[in-house]
Amino acid sequence: MLDLVIIGKGPAGLSAAIYAARAGLSVTVIGTEYSSLSKAEVIENYFGFSKPVKGSDLLSEGKMQAESFGVDVLSDEVLSIVIDYSNPIFKILTSTATFECKSVLIASGRPLPLVKIPGLKEFEGKGISYCTTCDGFFYKNSAIGILGNSDYAMFEAFEMETFTKKITIYTNGKPLSLSPDLAEKLHRYKLNERPIKQLLGDELLEKILFNDDTVDIISGLFIASERPSGLDFAYKLGLSVEEGRIITDDEQKTNIKGIYAAGDCTSTFKQLSVAVGQGAIAAKSIIDFCKGKIWHRKLNLEQTLMYHILMQ
């Protein structure tokens, strides 16, 4: 079992990995190649660089530095964080593997821009949801949809099976992009790949209108497009969230022991120096935690069901 799994291989995650590994912790960093820093062509305000530097170059150096201390840096998509309170440990589920660890650092940045579909904003909280764990209960035996085309959409569909079997995956015109293991389970759901024109209803969401003017009757639509962000993990785990960011204390601790957050998912000031500093602070807290602190919390029924569904 690992001491620490870091979700996100941007500056906050890699900074934390370096500090934690140097202190003797076993560390794995898991993330995709979508760090916003990688798109920065010119950075002129980062301490220690008299000449402009590319964000991708900084990330590459940070990755090599972390690996030099024994950190495993993996390119994969984290789909879910599950808390096993019987041990207690965390289980990190990716597209290809499961990792067990004593602590977790969420450093996966801010959410991607919302899907732009007419009617989506109007029906948020009235049939549109971003969290199956939070709102799935309200759609027992109802016809619901999962909007997405990736492994993340499939995991959201798995979770909704606790509440209903009437599940359709809507790709909104995008081709499916599933790992082989999950593609084999697609037959459990209806699939609709038509582009969506508009979401319709009176006070609540009732219909999906497609570009070809066909209509699906639906009670709820769960947004699971692209990849899960730090906020998606936060909502499912019950972390405190305010104004689109995960709330932490001055040691980067969340309201759940063993879970930490750093970088853009926690900060209103999206700067490289802030992310690196928060990563270092989080690592110090995690080092103290892994070298002696223990925690306990009871597992509720909903979390038990989620765990068994995701382990299928």
Tab-separated table of C-alpha atoms in Angstrom:
chain	number	residue	atom	x	y	z
A	1	MET	CA	0.000	0.000	0.000
A	2	LEU	CA	1.243	3.463	-0.905
A	3	ASP	CA	1.645	6.284	1.580
A	4	LEU	CA	0.329	8.881	-0.856
A	5	VAL	CA	-1.434	9.100	-4.198
A	6	ILE	CA	-1.483	12.516	-5.833
A	7	ILE	CA	-4.183	13.228	-8.403
A	8	GLY	CA	-2.855	15.711	-10.917
A	9	LYS	CA	0.657	16.092	-12.264
A	10	GLY	CA	0.750	19.853	-12.486
A	11	PRO	CA	2.963	22.121	-10.352
A	12	ALA	CA	1.074	21.554	-7.079
A	13	GLY	CA	1.077	17.778	-7.429
A	14	LEU	CA	4.707	17.470	-8.507
A	15	SER	CA	5.892	19.905	-5.828
A	16	ALA	CA	4.138	17.838	-3.144
A	17	ALA	CA	5.539	14.616	-4.604
A	18	ILE	CA	9.118	15.890	-4.388
A	19	TYR	CA	8.802	16.920	-0.741
A	20	ALA	CA	6.946	13.758	0.299
A	21	ALA	CA	9.344	11.392	-1.469
A	22	ARG	CA	12.389	13.118	-0.003
A	23	ALA	CA	10.863	12.476	3.437
A	24	GLY	CA	10.703	8.758	2.701
A	25	LEU	CA	7.066	8.341	1.702
A	26	SER	CA	6.038	6.044	-1.141
A	27	VAL	CA	4.357	8.315	-3.674
A	28	THR	CA	2.525	7.836	-6.960
A	29	VAL	CA	1.334	10.758	-9.077
A	30	ILE	CA	-1.506	10.093	-11.521
A	31	GLY	CA	-2.723	12.580	-14.091
A	32	THR	CA	-3.469	13.377	-17.692
A	33	GLU	CA	-1.602	15.728	-19.999
A	34	TYR	CA	-4.193	18.508	-19.630
A	35	SER	CA	-2.415	20.759	-17.115
A	36	SER	CA	-3.172	24.406	-17.871
A	37	LEU	CA	0.524	25.143	-17.281
A	38	SER	CA	1.448	23.037	-20.312
A	39	LYS	CA	-0.360	25.560	-22.535
A	40	ALA	CA	1.607	28.550	-21.223
A	41	GLU	CA	4.075	29.512	-23.941
A	42	VAL	CA	5.774	32.280	-21.970
A	43	ILE	CA	6.158	32.595	-18.182
A	44	GLU	CA	8.048	35.686	-17.042
A	45	ASN	CA	7.095	36.035	-13.365
A	46	TYR	CA	8.285	32.780	-11.800
A	47	PHE	CA	11.062	33.217	-9.242
A	48	GLY	CA	14.541	32.186	-10.295
A	49	PHE	CA	14.163	32.544	-14.064
A	50	SER	CA	15.655	35.705	-15.547
A	51	LYS	CA	14.450	34.730	-19.017
A	52	PRO	CA	10.966	33.608	-20.117
A	53	VAL	CA	10.335	29.874	-19.797
A	54	LYS	CA	7.713	27.573	-21.310
A	55	GLY	CA	5.199	25.950	-18.999
A	56	SER	CA	5.721	22.583	-20.674
A	57	ASP	CA	9.458	22.808	-19.952
A	58	LEU	CA	8.803	23.496	-16.266
A	59	LEU	CA	6.454	20.522	-16.056
A	60	SER	CA	8.978	18.261	-17.762
A	61	GLU	CA	11.711	19.287	-15.340
A	62	GLY	CA	9.372	18.872	-12.368
A	63	LYS	CA	8.434	15.380	-13.495
A	64	MET	CA	12.066	14.337	-13.887
A	65	GLN	CA	12.911	15.835	-10.506
A	66	ALA	CA	10.120	13.889	-8.812
A	67	GLU	CA	11.145	10.668	-10.547
A	68	SER	CA	14.726	11.177	-9.387
A	69	PHE	CA	13.433	10.759	-5.814
A	70	GLY	CA	11.590	7.537	-6.644
A	71	VAL	CA	8.131	8.936	-7.444
A	72	ASP	CA	6.056	6.998	-9.982
A	73	VAL	CA	4.469	9.527	-12.348
A	74	LEU	CA	1.710	7.868	-14.373
A	75	SER	CA	-0.323	9.098	-17.321
A	76	ASP	CA	-3.831	7.890	-16.561
A	77	GLU	CA	-7.249	9.274	-15.723
A	78	VAL	CA	-8.502	8.987	-12.150
A	79	LEU	CA	-12.192	8.168	-12.252
A	80	SER	CA	-13.087	7.817	-8.594
A	81	ILE	CA	-11.800	7.996	-5.034
A	82	VAL	CA	-13.366	5.451	-2.704
A	83	ILE	CA	-12.939	5.457	1.070
A	84	ASP	CA	-12.748	1.999	2.643
A	85	TYR	CA	-13.535	2.775	6.271
A	86	SER	CA	-13.058	-0.819	7.412
A	87	ASN	CA	-9.249	-0.572	7.120
A	88	PRO	CA	-9.159	2.528	6.760
A	89	ILE	CA	-7.598	3.254	3.364
A	90	PHE	CA	-8.352	5.061	0.138
A	91	LYS	CA	-8.856	3.271	-3.162
A	92	ILE	CA	-8.004	5.275	-6.275
A	93	LEU	CA	-9.698	3.906	-9.399
A	94	THR	CA	-8.264	4.802	-12.800
A	95	SER	CA	-9.074	3.697	-16.331
A	96	THR	CA	-6.618	0.823	-16.008
A	97	ALA	CA	-5.864	0.057	-12.344
A	98	THR	CA	-6.720	0.474	-8.656
A	99	PHE	CA	-4.311	1.919	-6.100
A	100	GLU	CA	-4.554	1.696	-2.309
A	101	CYS	CA	-3.054	4.435	-0.151
A	102	LYS	CA	-3.028	6.021	3.290
A	103	SER	CA	-3.539	9.589	2.041
A	104	VAL	CA	-4.692	11.472	-1.042
A	105	LEU	CA	-3.774	14.874	-2.458
A	106	ILE	CA	-6.228	16.361	-4.948
A	107	ALA	CA	-4.260	18.671	-7.227
A	108	SER	CA	-6.204	18.258	-10.448
A	109	GLY	CA	-7.037	21.864	-11.150
A	110	ARG	CA	-10.314	23.632	-11.848
A	111	PRO	CA	-13.155	22.075	-13.842
A	112	LEU	CA	-13.184	22.283	-17.599
A	113	PRO	CA	-15.674	24.745	-19.130
A	114	LEU	CA	-19.253	23.579	-18.895
A	115	VAL	CA	-20.955	21.907	-21.816
A	116	LYS	CA	-22.766	24.539	-23.866
A	117	ILE	CA	-26.274	23.247	-24.489
A	118	PRO	CA	-29.296	25.576	-24.536
A	119	GLY	CA	-31.335	24.981	-21.392
A	120	LEU	CA	-28.534	23.433	-19.360
A	121	LYS	CA	-28.029	26.359	-16.985
A	122	GLU	CA	-31.772	26.887	-16.609
A	123	PHE	CA	-32.358	23.329	-15.395
A	124	GLU	CA	-29.398	23.036	-13.011
A	125	GLY	CA	-30.867	21.642	-9.784
A	126	LYS	CA	-34.113	20.990	-11.653
A	127	GLY	CA	-33.095	17.830	-13.461
A	128	ILE	CA	-29.497	18.693	-14.340
A	129	SER	CA	-26.890	17.409	-11.863
A	130	TYR	CA	-23.113	17.083	-11.728
A	131	CYS	CA	-22.963	14.476	-8.945
A	132	THR	CA	-24.548	11.025	-9.066
A	133	THR	CA	-23.533	10.373	-5.472
A	134	CYS	CA	-25.272	13.547	-4.317
A	135	ASP	CA	-28.471	13.385	-6.352
A	136	GLY	CA	-28.887	9.850	-7.668
A	137	PHE	CA	-31.261	8.959	-4.823
A	138	PHE	CA	-33.865	11.419	-6.157
A	139	TYR	CA	-34.215	9.487	-9.426
A	140	LYS	CA	-35.176	6.029	-8.206
A	141	ASN	CA	-36.622	3.953	-11.058
A	142	SER	CA	-36.653	7.032	-13.310
A	143	ALA	CA	-35.365	7.437	-16.844
A	144	ILE	CA	-32.065	9.287	-16.554
A	145	GLY	CA	-29.162	10.162	-18.809
A	146	ILE	CA	-25.406	10.425	-18.445
A	147	LEU	CA	-23.890	13.067	-20.710
A	148	GLY	CA	-20.375	12.069	-21.712
A	149	ASN	CA	-18.341	9.890	-24.031
A	150	SER	CA	-15.425	8.694	-21.858
A	151	ASP	CA	-14.675	6.243	-19.055
A	152	TYR	CA	-15.882	8.837	-16.561
A	153	ALA	CA	-19.393	8.657	-18.040
A	154	MET	CA	-19.363	4.885	-17.635
A	155	PHE	CA	-18.387	5.127	-13.974
A	156	GLU	CA	-21.226	7.565	-13.368
A	157	ALA	CA	-23.587	5.099	-15.041
A	158	PHE	CA	-22.317	2.288	-12.780
A	159	GLU	CA	-23.086	4.389	-9.747
A	160	MET	CA	-26.602	5.209	-10.941
A	161	GLU	CA	-27.451	1.498	-11.174
A	162	THR	CA	-28.010	1.650	-7.413
A	163	PHE	CA	-31.074	3.785	-8.077
A	164	THR	CA	-32.342	2.964	-11.563
A	165	LYS	CA	-31.756	0.662	-14.515
A	166	LYS	CA	-33.272	3.109	-17.018
A	167	ILE	CA	-29.975	4.675	-18.040
A	168	THR	CA	-28.976	6.206	-21.381
A	169	ILE	CA	-25.519	7.484	-22.211
A	170	TYR	CA	-25.649	10.591	-24.401
A	171	THR	CA	-22.460	11.562	-26.249
A	172	ASN	CA	-23.851	14.768	-27.835
A	173	GLY	CA	-22.392	13.881	-31.209
A	174	LYS	CA	-18.961	12.930	-29.941
A	175	PRO	CA	-17.486	9.470	-30.637
A	176	LEU	CA	-17.174	7.122	-27.697
A	177	SER	CA	-13.704	6.879	-26.172
A	178	LEU	CA	-13.734	3.974	-23.708
A	179	SER	CA	-11.052	1.684	-22.362
A	180	PRO	CA	-11.541	-1.931	-23.508
A	181	ASP	CA	-12.740	-3.246	-20.130
A	182	LEU	CA	-15.437	-0.584	-19.847
A	183	ALA	CA	-16.447	-0.859	-23.498
A	184	GLU	CA	-17.430	-4.465	-22.787
A	185	LYS	CA	-19.995	-3.214	-20.236
A	186	LEU	CA	-21.602	-0.637	-22.518
A	187	HIS	CA	-24.378	-3.116	-23.383
A	188	ARG	CA	-25.879	-2.493	-19.928
A	189	TYR	CA	-27.140	0.910	-21.087
A	190	LYS	CA	-28.877	2.570	-23.979
A	191	LEU	CA	-26.608	4.673	-26.157
A	192	ASN	CA	-27.585	7.862	-27.998
A	193	GLU	CA	-24.846	9.583	-30.019
A	194	ARG	CA	-26.970	12.308	-31.666
A	195	PRO	CA	-26.041	15.964	-31.159
A	196	ILE	CA	-28.294	17.731	-28.653
A	197	LYS	CA	-30.133	20.879	-29.762
A	198	GLN	CA	-31.860	21.875	-26.517
A	199	LEU	CA	-33.061	20.741	-23.091
A	200	LEU	CA	-36.769	21.308	-22.525
A	201	GLY	CA	-39.309	21.320	-19.713
A	202	ASP	CA	-41.557	23.540	-17.636
A	203	GLU	CA	-40.302	23.861	-14.060
A	204	LEU	CA	-38.253	20.644	-14.313
A	205	LEU	CA	-36.283	18.976	-17.101
A	206	GLU	CA	-38.590	16.769	-19.175
A	207	LYS	CA	-37.121	16.307	-22.661
A	208	ILE	CA	-33.945	16.261	-24.714
A	209	LEU	CA	-34.404	17.683	-28.207
A	210	PHE	CA	-31.832	16.561	-30.788
A	211	ASN	CA	-30.607	18.252	-33.964
A	212	ASP	CA	-32.713	15.885	-36.066
A	213	ASP	CA	-35.793	17.073	-34.085
A	214	THR	CA	-36.283	13.723	-32.360
A	215	VAL	CA	-37.004	13.801	-28.625
A	216	ASP	CA	-36.157	11.657	-25.579
A	217	ILE	CA	-38.325	11.860	-22.458
A	218	ILE	CA	-36.137	12.049	-19.376
A	219	SER	CA	-36.292	12.936	-15.673
A	220	GLY	CA	-32.650	13.709	-14.983
A	221	LEU	CA	-29.398	14.311	-16.825
A	222	PHE	CA	-26.027	13.893	-15.101
A	223	ILE	CA	-23.108	15.767	-16.645
A	224	ALA	CA	-19.996	13.614	-16.948
A	225	SER	CA	-18.329	15.095	-19.983
A	226	GLU	CA	-14.596	14.916	-20.608
A	227	ARG	CA	-12.755	14.100	-17.349
A	228	PRO	CA	-13.528	14.499	-13.629
A	229	SER	CA	-12.090	17.575	-11.936
A	230	GLY	CA	-11.100	18.221	-8.349
A	231	LEU	CA	-14.607	19.528	-7.711
A	232	ASP	CA	-16.192	16.320	-8.990
A	233	PHE	CA	-14.160	14.325	-6.471
A	234	ALA	CA	-14.983	16.852	-3.748
A	235	TYR	CA	-18.745	16.620	-4.221
A	236	LYS	CA	-18.726	12.837	-4.198
A	237	LEU	CA	-16.536	12.578	-1.110
A	238	GLY	CA	-18.398	15.242	0.838
A	239	LEU	CA	-15.538	17.738	0.916
A	240	SER	CA	-16.413	21.331	1.729
A	241	VAL	CA	-16.722	23.432	-1.415
A	242	GLU	CA	-17.322	27.158	-1.730
A	243	GLU	CA	-17.561	29.277	-4.874
A	244	GLY	CA	-16.088	26.566	-7.064
A	245	ARG	CA	-13.066	25.697	-4.937
A	246	ILE	CA	-12.245	23.018	-2.371
A	247	ILE	CA	-11.972	24.478	1.118
A	248	THR	CA	-8.771	23.688	3.023
A	249	ASP	CA	-7.124	24.985	6.176
A	250	ASP	CA	-3.689	26.593	6.233
A	251	GLU	CA	-2.092	23.130	6.061
A	252	GLN	CA	-4.062	22.190	2.911
A	253	LYS	CA	-6.229	19.758	4.900
A	254	THR	CA	-9.819	19.210	3.810
A	255	ASN	CA	-12.675	18.382	6.170
A	256	ILE	CA	-11.959	14.636	5.711
A	257	LYS	CA	-8.839	13.335	7.402
A	258	GLY	CA	-6.291	11.918	5.033
A	259	ILE	CA	-7.511	13.979	2.075
A	260	TYR	CA	-5.658	17.138	1.093
A	261	ALA	CA	-6.030	19.597	-1.770
A	262	ALA	CA	-3.684	22.101	-3.390
A	263	GLY	CA	-3.327	24.256	-6.471
A	264	ASP	CA	-5.994	25.774	-8.692
A	265	CYS	CA	-8.775	23.585	-7.250
A	266	THR	CA	-8.374	25.412	-3.920
A	267	SER	CA	-7.112	28.864	-4.860
A	268	THR	CA	-8.685	32.044	-6.180
A	269	PHE	CA	-5.224	33.217	-7.337
A	270	LYS	CA	-4.215	30.889	-10.166
A	271	GLN	CA	-0.454	31.326	-10.204
A	272	LEU	CA	2.403	28.861	-10.621
A	273	SER	CA	4.141	30.094	-7.461
A	274	VAL	CA	0.955	29.645	-5.399
A	275	ALA	CA	0.463	26.079	-6.660
A	276	VAL	CA	4.069	25.093	-5.937
A	277	GLY	CA	3.894	26.580	-2.455
A	278	GLN	CA	0.598	24.899	-1.620
A	279	GLY	CA	2.025	21.582	-2.823
A	280	ALA	CA	4.937	21.926	-0.419
A	281	ILE	CA	2.638	22.827	2.478
A	282	ALA	CA	0.373	19.875	1.703
A	283	ALA	CA	3.364	17.533	1.619
A	284	LYS	CA	4.459	18.655	5.089
A	285	SER	CA	0.980	17.897	6.452
A	286	ILE	CA	0.861	14.530	4.704
A	287	ILE	CA	4.297	13.546	6.016
A	288	ASP	CA	3.120	14.206	9.574
A	289	PHE	CA	-0.106	12.291	8.926
A	290	CYS	CA	1.568	9.213	7.444
A	291	LYS	CA	4.107	9.015	10.230
A	292	GLY	CA	1.678	8.474	13.029
A	293	LYS	CA	-1.779	9.958	12.741
A	294	ILE	CA	-4.752	7.612	12.326
A	295	TRP	CA	-8.406	8.345	11.743
A	296	HIS	CA	-11.769	6.617	11.982
A	297	ARG	CA	-15.148	7.289	10.496
A	298	LYS	CA	-18.206	5.080	10.038
A	299	LEU	CA	-19.126	3.892	6.563
A	300	ASN	CA	-22.689	4.776	5.654
A	301	LEU	CA	-24.974	2.705	3.438
A	302	GLU	CA	-24.639	4.923	0.377
A	303	GLN	CA	-20.836	4.745	0.438
A	304	THR	CA	-20.950	0.965	0.861
A	305	LEU	CA	-23.185	0.607	-2.195
A	306	MET	CA	-20.953	2.914	-4.247
A	307	TYR	CA	-17.867	0.911	-3.314
A	308	HIS	CA	-19.405	-2.413	-4.399
A	309	ILE	CA	-20.706	-0.968	-7.671
A	310	LEU	CA	-17.344	0.523	-8.619
A	311	MET	CA	-15.544	-2.703	-7.764
A	312	GLN	CA	-17.633	-4.729	-10.241
